Amino acid sequence: MSTSTRPEPQAPQRTDFEQDFLWGCATSSYQIEGAANVDGRVESIWDRFAATPGRIRDGSSGAVACDHYHRWPEDLDIGRDLGLNAYRFSIAWPRIFSEVGGKPNQKGLDFYSRLVDGMLERGLQPWATLYHWDLPQYLQDRGGWNERSTVDAFLELADAMTRKLGDRVKHWITHNEPWCTAIIGNFEGWHAPGLTDFKTALQVSHHVLLSHGKAVPLIRANVPDAKAGISLSLHPLRAASADPRDIAAMERHDALRYRWFLDPLYGRGYPARILELVGADAPAVLPGDLEAIAAPTDFLGVNYYFPETIADDPGHAPLGARVLPPQGEEITAMGWPVEPAGMAELLARVEKDYRPGPIYVTENGSCYEDVVAVDGRIEDTRRRHYLMRHLGALHDAVKAGVPVKGYFAWSLVDNFEWAEGYLKRFGLVHIDYDTQQRRLKDSAKWYRSFLKAE
Ligand code: FCB
């Protein structure tokens, strides 16, 4: 079917949601900022990883990216003109600390201070993420998140940033997607730092969660009226078949993918089933750690992209459960299935299982190959439909009583998509990487009309 003849989905109206519902876009530092060697920024694990041949599909890096470090006023103008009332960004740790135990870099602090002022001037509520994967390389050289001392280093970052921005930034996300930090970066190895050791990955997950839990009271101490939380990447799961082996595999996968993170955050400790399965690979947990991780939070961030189908596969490390590639369904250019109802289902499950308080969808979006027409138009019908249909699912979740209070589309602009480099575009706004020109895609124009209730 040609994109222009697809049936138009039904979408809700902005007025179907509460008036104070947050409508944002999300970005992250390494994916958009560029300016890798500017104003005292030091090397991050993603600079090192990208410089390693074969790691990034197009051989690129985030060295220039969208040059947001210099072009942020234009990007924030775009966000304001779309009608957003919130904006999620992350802080590049290597701009703030250039060595262990050093003083914060004034130029790095000032950059984020200007950026936050820019958001407030444009009516965008700032949502700061402290860690969206760009660990300083000097910390990785000492073992990275596998080392307990990285927790202390993270607390120094949290302290410096909340002191600097806490008078203006009230919403703080400690970590983006600990699963990716831990498992993709340290076991699957296709993200920085590129390690492939399961024991390391589990220890990393523990230190990341611990750093979250210890940061929460610190954020509260430094920021009047702070709202602190964490963003997890979660998928609704389906078993590949009704075969009890597939169902058991799905349950093992679920225990690691979902419960391993959520159970300790909500005071239940690590799932016994996983501890039993992983044996000696279990992380070292010191007395008091689980209490620290369970620090009460003000909200939960959920990043939703797609559901996963799981099959039993005894040879598949670490748990004999394999995620199947989607078959025959609608899929995006990432090979991810499109299933808006999965978002409502996931949000309802999280609410039922943990009652985490207010929930925010802190990322949701889609990747397609965009074509810029001669007149400059980018008719990204499938991305526009993905957005419309997911807002429908969001509305369904609200109607079902899930306390969802905001939605951040991933992403404002096309950007460096990690191991895929610049080959994959998720932006509502197109970037021409030769000229750095920004152009609104049809999806951005639709979001604008939704937000402005035109
Ligand atoms: C999420 C990441 C984000 C982006 C999207 C597509 O897992 O948090 O940085 O890469 O996927």
Short mmCIF file of C-alpha atoms and ligand atoms in Angstrom, two decimals:
data_model
loop_
_atom_site.label_atom_id
_atom_site.label_comp_id
_atom_site.label_asym_id
_atom_site.label_seq_id
_atom_site.Cartn_x
_atom_site.Cartn_y
_atom_site.Cartn_z
CA MET A 1 0.00 0.00 0.00
CA SER A 2 1.42 3.39 -0.85
CA THR A 3 1.86 5.57 2.19
CA SER A 4 -0.65 8.14 1.00
CA THR A 5 -3.48 5.64 0.63
CA ARG A 6 -3.24 4.14 4.11
CA PRO A 7 -6.50 4.57 5.99
CA GLU A 8 -6.33 7.47 8.41
CA PRO A 9 -6.36 6.26 12.01
CA GLN A 10 -8.66 7.75 14.59
CA ALA A 11 -6.74 9.88 17.07
CA PRO A 12 -7.93 11.46 20.27
CA GLN A 13 -8.02 15.21 20.76
CA ARG A 14 -5.84 17.05 23.17
CA THR A 15 -8.97 18.06 25.05
CA ASP A 16 -9.67 14.38 25.77
CA PHE A 17 -6.77 14.58 28.23
CA GLU A 18 -6.45 16.58 31.43
CA GLN A 19 -5.48 20.17 30.92
CA ASP A 20 -2.22 19.77 32.82
CA PHE A 21 -1.20 16.66 30.87
CA LEU A 22 2.41 17.02 29.73
CA TRP A 23 3.16 16.89 26.04
CA GLY A 24 6.83 16.77 25.26
CA CYS A 25 9.59 15.46 23.09
CA ALA A 26 12.61 13.58 24.40
CA THR A 27 16.25 13.76 23.35
CA SER A 28 19.59 12.70 24.81
CA SER A 29 22.94 14.44 25.04
CA TYR A 30 25.21 12.12 23.05
CA GLN A 31 22.64 11.67 20.31
CA ILE A 32 22.18 15.36 19.51
CA GLU A 33 24.77 17.66 21.07
CA GLY A 34 27.92 17.06 19.03
CA ALA A 35 30.63 19.54 20.15
CA ALA A 36 32.58 16.59 21.45
CA ASN A 37 35.76 18.51 22.13
CA VAL A 38 34.31 21.85 23.11
CA ASP A 39 34.44 23.70 26.44
CA GLY A 40 36.32 21.01 28.33
CA ARG A 41 34.16 17.99 27.51
CA VAL A 42 36.17 14.78 27.86
CA GLU A 43 35.84 11.42 26.12
CA SER A 44 32.78 9.27 26.79
CA ILE A 45 32.42 5.54 26.36
CA TRP A 46 30.39 6.25 23.23
CA ASP A 47 33.24 8.27 21.67
CA ARG A 48 35.58 5.35 22.32
CA PHE A 49 33.08 2.74 21.12
CA ALA A 50 32.27 4.70 17.95
CA ALA A 51 35.98 5.05 17.18
CA THR A 52 36.33 1.26 17.25
CA PRO A 53 35.99 -0.10 13.69
CA GLY A 54 32.88 -2.17 13.09
CA ARG A 55 30.90 -0.94 16.09
CA ILE A 56 28.68 1.66 14.38
CA ARG A 57 26.96 0.58 11.18
CA ASP A 58 27.86 3.65 9.14
CA GLY A 59 31.20 4.20 10.89
CA SER A 60 29.95 7.48 12.35
CA SER A 61 29.99 8.97 15.85
CA GLY A 62 28.23 11.64 17.88
CA ALA A 63 31.13 14.07 17.39
CA VAL A 64 28.94 16.52 15.44
CA ALA A 65 25.46 14.92 15.53
CA CYS A 66 22.79 17.66 15.29
CA ASP A 67 25.22 20.29 16.62
CA HIS A 68 22.58 20.97 19.23
CA TYR A 69 25.28 22.33 21.56
CA HIS A 70 25.38 25.39 19.31
CA ARG A 71 21.94 25.25 17.70
CA TRP A 72 19.80 24.65 20.79
CA PRO A 73 17.93 27.97 20.55
CA GLU A 74 16.58 26.91 17.15
CA ASP A 75 15.67 23.45 18.47
CA LEU A 76 13.86 24.87 21.48
CA ASP A 77 12.07 27.35 19.21
CA ILE A 78 10.83 24.38 17.19
CA GLY A 79 9.62 22.68 20.37
CA ARG A 80 7.77 25.83 21.43
CA ASP A 81 6.26 26.30 17.97
CA LEU A 82 4.98 22.72 17.98
CA GLY A 83 3.09 23.63 21.13
CA LEU A 84 5.00 21.37 23.55
CA ASN A 85 4.77 22.16 27.24
CA ALA A 86 7.65 19.92 28.34
CA TYR A 87 11.05 18.87 27.05
CA ARG A 88 13.17 15.93 28.16
CA PHE A 89 16.93 16.21 27.77
CA SER A 90 19.95 14.52 29.31
CA ILE A 91 23.17 15.74 30.82
CA ALA A 92 26.49 14.74 29.31
CA TRP A 93 28.52 13.66 32.33
CA PRO A 94 31.81 14.19 30.41
CA ARG A 95 30.97 17.90 30.14
CA ILE A 96 30.67 18.18 33.91
CA PHE A 97 33.52 16.14 35.41
CA SER A 98 36.80 15.57 33.63
CA GLU A 99 38.41 13.42 36.34
CA VAL A 100 37.56 11.44 39.43
CA GLY A 101 37.11 13.70 42.43
CA GLY A 102 37.61 16.86 40.34
CA LYS A 103 35.61 20.06 40.44
CA PRO A 104 32.64 20.48 38.11
CA ASN A 105 33.49 22.17 34.83
CA GLN A 106 31.94 25.63 34.89
CA LYS A 107 31.45 25.73 31.14
CA GLY A 108 29.53 22.47 31.18
CA LEU A 109 27.34 23.67 34.04
CA ASP A 110 26.71 26.96 32.25
CA PHE A 111 25.67 25.20 29.05
CA TYR A 112 22.89 23.31 30.81
CA SER A 113 21.93 26.40 32.76
CA ARG A 114 21.46 28.36 29.52
CA LEU A 115 19.57 25.45 28.00
CA VAL A 116 17.19 25.30 30.95
CA ASP A 117 16.62 29.06 30.86
CA GLY A 118 15.88 28.66 27.17
CA MET A 119 13.24 26.03 27.94
CA LEU A 120 11.59 28.15 30.61
CA GLU A 121 11.54 31.21 28.35
CA ARG A 122 9.66 29.11 25.80
CA GLY A 123 7.15 27.57 28.18
CA LEU A 124 8.79 24.13 28.17
CA GLN A 125 8.92 22.33 31.52
CA PRO A 126 12.43 20.90 31.80
CA TRP A 127 12.81 17.18 32.49
CA ALA A 128 16.45 16.35 33.12
CA THR A 129 17.88 12.85 32.79
CA LEU A 130 21.14 12.45 34.69
CA TYR A 131 22.37 9.39 32.83
CA HIS A 132 21.50 8.52 29.24
CA TRP A 133 24.50 6.27 28.60
CA ASP A 134 27.44 8.66 28.01
CA LEU A 135 29.69 7.56 30.87
CA PRO A 136 33.08 9.31 30.97
CA GLN A 137 35.72 6.97 29.55
CA TYR A 138 38.02 7.57 32.55
CA LEU A 139 35.39 5.87 34.73
CA GLN A 140 35.12 2.95 32.32
CA ASP A 141 38.91 2.66 32.51
CA ARG A 142 38.43 1.95 36.23
CA GLY A 143 35.73 -0.65 35.55
CA GLY A 144 32.74 1.57 34.82
CA TRP A 145 29.42 0.61 36.38
CA ASN A 146 30.87 -2.75 37.37
CA GLU A 147 32.74 -0.83 40.10
CA ARG A 148 30.90 0.29 43.18
CA SER A 149 32.88 3.55 43.21
CA THR A 150 31.01 4.63 40.07
CA VAL A 151 27.93 4.96 42.27
CA ASP A 152 29.77 7.63 44.28
CA ALA A 153 30.91 9.37 41.11
CA PHE A 154 27.30 9.43 39.91
CA LEU A 155 26.19 10.99 43.19
CA GLU A 156 28.74 13.77 42.64
CA LEU A 157 27.18 14.39 39.23
CA ALA A 158 23.68 14.35 40.71
CA ASP A 159 24.80 16.75 43.43
CA ALA A 160 26.50 19.18 41.04
CA MET A 161 23.58 19.26 38.61
CA THR A 162 20.82 19.58 41.17
CA ARG A 163 22.69 22.39 42.92
CA LYS A 164 23.16 24.21 39.65
CA LEU A 165 19.71 23.66 38.12
CA GLY A 166 17.47 22.75 41.05
CA ASP A 167 16.04 26.26 41.37
CA ARG A 168 14.55 25.79 37.88
CA VAL A 169 14.45 22.06 37.11
CA LYS A 170 12.01 20.18 39.33
CA HIS A 171 11.72 16.91 37.37
CA TRP A 172 14.68 14.58 37.55
CA ILE A 173 15.09 11.19 35.91
CA THR A 174 18.09 9.42 37.41
CA HIS A 175 18.65 6.84 34.69
CA ASN A 176 17.41 6.09 31.21
CA GLU A 177 16.79 2.38 30.60
CA PRO A 178 19.09 0.52 33.01
CA TRP A 179 18.43 -2.66 31.00
CA CYS A 180 20.27 -1.16 28.05
CA THR A 181 23.12 0.17 30.16
CA ALA A 182 23.60 -3.19 31.84
CA ILE A 183 22.58 -5.91 29.43
CA ILE A 184 23.10 -4.40 25.98
CA GLY A 185 26.32 -2.61 26.97
CA ASN A 186 27.91 -5.36 29.06
CA PHE A 187 26.43 -8.67 27.94
CA GLU A 188 25.08 -8.35 24.40
CA GLY A 189 27.93 -5.96 23.68
CA TRP A 190 26.46 -3.98 20.81
CA HIS A 191 26.35 -0.80 22.86
CA ALA A 192 29.24 0.87 24.68
CA PRO A 193 31.33 -0.25 26.45
CA GLY A 194 30.88 -3.35 24.30
CA LEU A 195 31.51 -6.06 26.90
CA THR A 196 30.02 -9.55 26.73
CA ASP A 197 30.04 -10.86 30.28
CA PHE A 198 26.79 -11.71 32.02
CA LYS A 199 28.14 -11.47 35.55
CA THR A 200 29.45 -7.99 34.79
CA ALA A 201 26.09 -7.02 33.30
CA LEU A 202 24.22 -8.07 36.43
CA GLN A 203 26.66 -6.26 38.70
CA VAL A 204 26.28 -3.19 36.50
CA SER A 205 22.49 -3.39 36.81
CA HIS A 206 22.83 -3.48 40.59
CA HIS A 207 25.14 -0.48 40.72
CA VAL A 208 22.95 1.48 38.35
CA LEU A 209 19.87 0.79 40.50
CA LEU A 210 21.84 1.58 43.66
CA SER A 211 23.01 4.88 42.21
CA HIS A 212 19.40 5.68 41.39
CA GLY A 213 18.21 4.89 44.91
CA LYS A 214 20.99 6.90 46.54
CA ALA A 215 20.45 9.84 44.21
CA VAL A 216 16.74 10.19 45.02
CA PRO A 217 17.17 11.60 48.58
CA LEU A 218 20.06 13.75 47.38
CA ILE A 219 17.90 15.27 44.64
CA ARG A 220 15.21 15.96 47.23
CA ALA A 221 17.73 17.58 49.58
CA ASN A 222 19.02 19.93 46.86
CA VAL A 223 15.83 20.72 44.96
CA PRO A 224 12.81 22.34 46.60
CA ASP A 225 9.63 20.55 45.40
CA ALA A 226 11.65 17.95 43.49
CA LYS A 227 9.97 15.13 41.59
CA ALA A 228 12.40 12.25 41.15
CA GLY A 229 12.02 9.02 39.23
CA ILE A 230 13.59 6.64 36.72
CA SER A 231 12.79 5.64 33.13
CA LEU A 232 12.67 1.97 32.18
CA SER A 233 12.37 0.44 28.73
CA LEU A 234 9.63 -2.15 28.92
CA HIS A 235 7.80 -4.43 26.51
CA PRO A 236 4.61 -6.40 26.85
CA LEU A 237 5.56 -10.03 26.30
CA ARG A 238 3.92 -12.81 24.34
CA ALA A 239 4.92 -16.48 24.26
CA ALA A 240 5.75 -17.77 20.77
CA SER A 241 3.16 -20.53 21.18
CA ALA A 242 0.92 -22.22 23.73
CA ASP A 243 3.65 -24.81 24.31
CA PRO A 244 4.46 -24.81 28.04
CA ARG A 245 8.16 -24.51 27.16
CA ASP A 246 7.58 -21.23 25.35
CA ILE A 247 5.45 -19.98 28.20
CA ALA A 248 8.14 -20.90 30.73
CA ALA A 249 10.75 -19.15 28.54
CA MET A 250 8.59 -16.03 28.44
CA GLU A 251 8.34 -16.08 32.22
CA ARG A 252 12.12 -16.36 32.59
CA HIS A 253 12.62 -13.51 30.17
CA ASP A 254 10.02 -11.44 32.00
CA ALA A 255 11.73 -12.02 35.32
CA LEU A 256 14.96 -10.54 33.96
CA ARG A 257 13.59 -7.92 31.57
CA TYR A 258 10.83 -6.49 33.77
CA ARG A 259 10.89 -7.78 37.34
CA TRP A 260 14.68 -7.62 37.80
CA PHE A 261 14.37 -3.83 37.64
CA LEU A 262 10.88 -3.13 38.95
CA ASP A 263 10.83 -5.53 41.90
CA PRO A 264 13.82 -3.97 43.70
CA LEU A 265 12.67 -0.42 42.85
CA TYR A 266 9.38 -1.14 44.62
CA GLY A 267 10.87 -2.87 47.64
CA ARG A 268 10.62 -6.54 46.68
CA GLY A 269 14.31 -7.25 46.10
CA TYR A 270 15.60 -9.20 43.12
CA PRO A 271 13.34 -12.00 41.80
CA ALA A 272 14.30 -15.26 43.53
CA ARG A 273 13.75 -17.13 40.27
CA ILE A 274 16.52 -15.20 38.53
CA LEU A 275 18.91 -15.43 41.47
CA GLU A 276 18.42 -19.18 41.40
CA LEU A 277 18.93 -19.38 37.62
CA VAL A 278 22.05 -17.22 37.48
CA GLY A 279 23.80 -18.77 40.47
CA ALA A 280 27.34 -17.43 40.77
CA ASP A 281 26.62 -14.66 38.25
CA ALA A 282 24.38 -12.93 40.82
CA PRO A 283 25.60 -9.46 41.76
CA ALA A 284 27.27 -8.61 45.05
CA VAL A 285 24.61 -6.88 47.12
CA LEU A 286 25.75 -5.27 50.37
CA PRO A 287 23.60 -4.80 53.46
CA GLY A 288 21.40 -1.75 53.01
CA ASP A 289 21.57 -1.75 49.19
CA LEU A 290 18.05 -3.06 48.64
CA GLU A 291 16.63 -0.52 51.08
CA ALA A 292 18.48 2.24 49.23
CA ILE A 293 17.22 1.09 45.80
CA ALA A 294 13.65 1.10 47.09
CA ALA A 295 13.76 4.83 47.94
CA PRO A 296 10.24 6.15 47.34
CA THR A 297 9.99 7.99 44.01
CA ASP A 298 7.53 10.55 42.68
CA PHE A 299 6.85 8.97 39.30
CA LEU A 300 7.83 6.15 36.98
CA GLY A 301 8.97 6.79 33.42
CA VAL A 302 8.03 4.10 30.90
CA ASN A 303 9.66 3.97 27.47
CA TYR A 304 7.50 1.94 25.10
CA TYR A 305 8.28 0.99 21.54
CA PHE A 306 7.01 -2.54 20.82
CA PRO A 307 5.97 -5.93 22.25
CA GLU A 308 8.35 -8.89 22.33
CA THR A 309 7.57 -12.51 21.41
CA ILE A 310 9.60 -15.10 23.31
CA ALA A 311 10.46 -18.68 22.38
CA ASP A 312 12.16 -21.40 24.37
CA ASP A 313 15.70 -21.91 23.08
CA PRO A 314 17.81 -23.92 25.54
CA GLY A 315 21.10 -22.90 23.92
CA HIS A 316 20.34 -19.18 24.01
CA ALA A 317 22.27 -17.37 26.75
CA PRO A 318 21.65 -16.33 29.41
CA LEU A 319 18.25 -17.90 30.20
CA GLY A 320 17.33 -20.11 27.24
CA ALA A 321 14.72 -17.59 26.06
CA ARG A 322 14.97 -15.95 22.67
CA VAL A 323 13.22 -12.85 21.36
CA LEU A 324 11.77 -13.77 17.95
CA PRO A 325 11.93 -11.38 15.03
CA PRO A 326 8.43 -10.12 14.20
CA GLN A 327 6.76 -12.01 11.38
CA GLY A 328 4.30 -10.70 8.89
CA GLU A 329 3.19 -7.83 11.06
CA GLU A 330 3.59 -4.18 10.40
CA ILE A 331 7.21 -3.34 11.21
CA THR A 332 9.29 -0.18 11.36
CA ALA A 333 12.68 0.38 9.75
CA MET A 334 14.25 -0.90 13.00
CA GLY A 335 12.45 -4.21 12.45
CA TRP A 336 10.21 -3.46 15.43
CA PRO A 337 6.56 -4.50 15.32
CA VAL A 338 3.93 -1.76 15.56
CA GLU A 339 1.35 -2.48 18.22
CA PRO A 340 -0.27 0.55 19.85
CA ALA A 341 -2.51 -1.57 22.08
CA GLY A 342 0.67 -3.01 23.60
CA MET A 343 1.32 0.36 25.20
CA ALA A 344 -2.04 0.47 26.96
CA GLU A 345 -1.56 -3.13 28.04
CA LEU A 346 1.92 -2.45 29.41
CA LEU A 347 0.88 0.67 31.30
CA ALA A 348 -2.04 -1.18 32.86
CA ARG A 349 0.23 -4.02 33.91
CA VAL A 350 2.80 -1.74 35.53
CA GLU A 351 0.03 0.05 37.40
CA LYS A 352 -1.50 -3.22 38.59
CA ASP A 353 1.81 -4.80 39.60
CA TYR A 354 3.46 -1.85 41.37
CA ARG A 355 1.14 1.16 41.74
CA PRO A 356 4.11 3.45 41.10
CA GLY A 357 2.17 6.72 41.39
CA PRO A 358 2.11 9.03 38.39
CA ILE A 359 3.38 7.36 35.22
CA TYR A 360 4.92 9.26 32.32
CA VAL A 361 5.60 7.78 28.91
CA THR A 362 9.10 9.21 28.68
CA GLU A 363 9.78 7.80 25.19
CA ASN A 364 7.70 6.44 22.33
CA GLY A 365 8.36 6.76 18.64
CA SER A 366 9.17 5.11 15.36
CA CYS A 367 11.84 4.90 12.73
CA TYR A 368 11.16 5.01 9.01
CA GLU A 369 13.15 5.93 5.96
CA ASP A 370 12.22 9.48 5.10
CA VAL A 371 12.20 11.02 1.67
CA VAL A 372 12.58 14.76 1.26
CA ALA A 373 10.52 15.81 -1.76
CA VAL A 374 11.73 18.52 -4.15
CA ASP A 375 9.47 21.01 -2.42
CA GLY A 376 11.03 20.04 0.92
CA ARG A 377 8.00 18.16 2.23
CA ILE A 378 8.59 15.00 4.23
CA GLU A 379 5.49 12.87 3.98
CA ASP A 380 6.22 10.45 6.83
CA THR A 381 2.73 9.00 6.90
CA ARG A 382 3.71 5.85 8.78
CA ARG A 383 5.43 7.80 11.56
CA ARG A 384 2.46 10.16 11.75
CA HIS A 385 0.11 7.19 12.00
CA TYR A 386 2.31 5.53 14.62
CA LEU A 387 2.05 8.70 16.70
CA MET A 388 -1.70 9.06 16.21
CA ARG A 389 -2.38 5.44 17.09
CA HIS A 390 -0.16 5.50 20.15
CA LEU A 391 -1.90 8.61 21.42
CA GLY A 392 -5.10 6.60 20.98
CA ALA A 393 -3.62 3.84 23.15
CA LEU A 394 -2.48 6.44 25.66
CA HIS A 395 -6.02 7.71 25.87
CA ASP A 396 -7.28 4.15 26.34
CA ALA A 397 -4.86 3.74 29.25
CA VAL A 398 -6.11 6.95 30.85
CA LYS A 399 -9.73 5.85 30.37
CA ALA A 400 -8.88 2.50 32.00
CA GLY A 401 -7.74 4.41 35.09
CA VAL A 402 -3.95 4.21 34.67
CA PRO A 403 -2.50 7.42 36.16
CA VAL A 404 -0.54 8.49 33.07
CA LYS A 405 0.26 12.18 33.32
CA GLY A 406 2.43 12.91 30.31
CA TYR A 407 3.86 11.75 27.02
CA PHE A 408 7.24 12.47 25.44
CA ALA A 409 7.65 11.58 21.78
CA TRP A 410 11.00 10.13 20.78
CA SER A 411 12.41 12.23 19.30
CA LEU A 412 12.29 15.93 18.56
CA VAL A 413 14.93 15.65 15.84
CA ASP A 414 16.64 12.87 13.90
CA ASN A 415 19.83 11.95 15.72
CA PHE A 416 22.70 9.52 16.27
CA GLU A 417 20.88 6.23 16.78
CA TRP A 418 23.64 4.44 18.71
CA ALA A 419 24.94 1.34 16.89
CA GLU A 420 22.89 2.34 13.82
CA GLY A 421 24.63 5.69 13.51
CA TYR A 422 22.72 8.13 11.31
CA LEU A 423 21.08 5.39 9.24
CA LYS A 424 17.97 5.36 11.39
CA ARG A 425 15.71 8.38 11.80
CA PHE A 426 13.27 8.75 14.69
CA GLY A 427 12.78 12.52 14.57
CA LEU A 428 9.53 14.38 14.12
CA VAL A 429 11.88 16.96 12.66
CA HIS A 430 14.26 16.04 9.88
CA ILE A 431 17.95 16.89 10.01
CA ASP A 432 20.00 17.33 6.87
CA TYR A 433 23.37 16.30 8.25
CA ASP A 434 25.28 18.15 5.49
CA THR A 435 23.71 21.52 6.18
CA GLN A 436 22.19 20.99 9.65
CA GLN A 437 18.92 22.27 8.24
CA ARG A 438 15.86 21.37 10.34
CA ARG A 439 12.59 20.61 8.53
CA LEU A 440 9.27 19.65 10.06
CA LYS A 441 8.07 16.26 8.85
CA ASP A 442 4.33 15.68 8.43
CA SER A 443 4.38 13.88 11.81
CA ALA A 444 5.62 17.06 13.51
CA LYS A 445 2.94 19.10 11.76
CA TRP A 446 0.31 16.63 12.92
CA TYR A 447 1.60 16.77 16.52
CA ARG A 448 1.42 20.57 16.27
CA SER A 449 -2.16 20.50 15.07
CA PHE A 450 -3.05 18.06 17.86
CA LEU A 451 -1.37 20.24 20.47
CA LYS A 452 -2.87 23.44 19.19
CA ALA A 453 -6.23 21.70 18.80
CA GLU A 454 -6.53 23.16 15.31
C1 FCB B 1 15.67 4.03 23.37
C2 FCB B 1 16.75 4.99 23.79
C3 FCB B 1 16.83 6.23 22.94
C4 FCB B 1 16.63 5.92 21.48
C5 FCB B 1 15.39 5.07 21.28
C6 FCB B 1 15.10 4.76 19.84
O1 FCB B 1 15.97 2.75 23.84
O2 FCB B 1 16.53 5.40 25.13
O3 FCB B 1 18.07 6.84 23.20
O4 FCB B 1 17.76 5.36 20.95
O5 FCB B 1 15.50 3.89 21.99
#
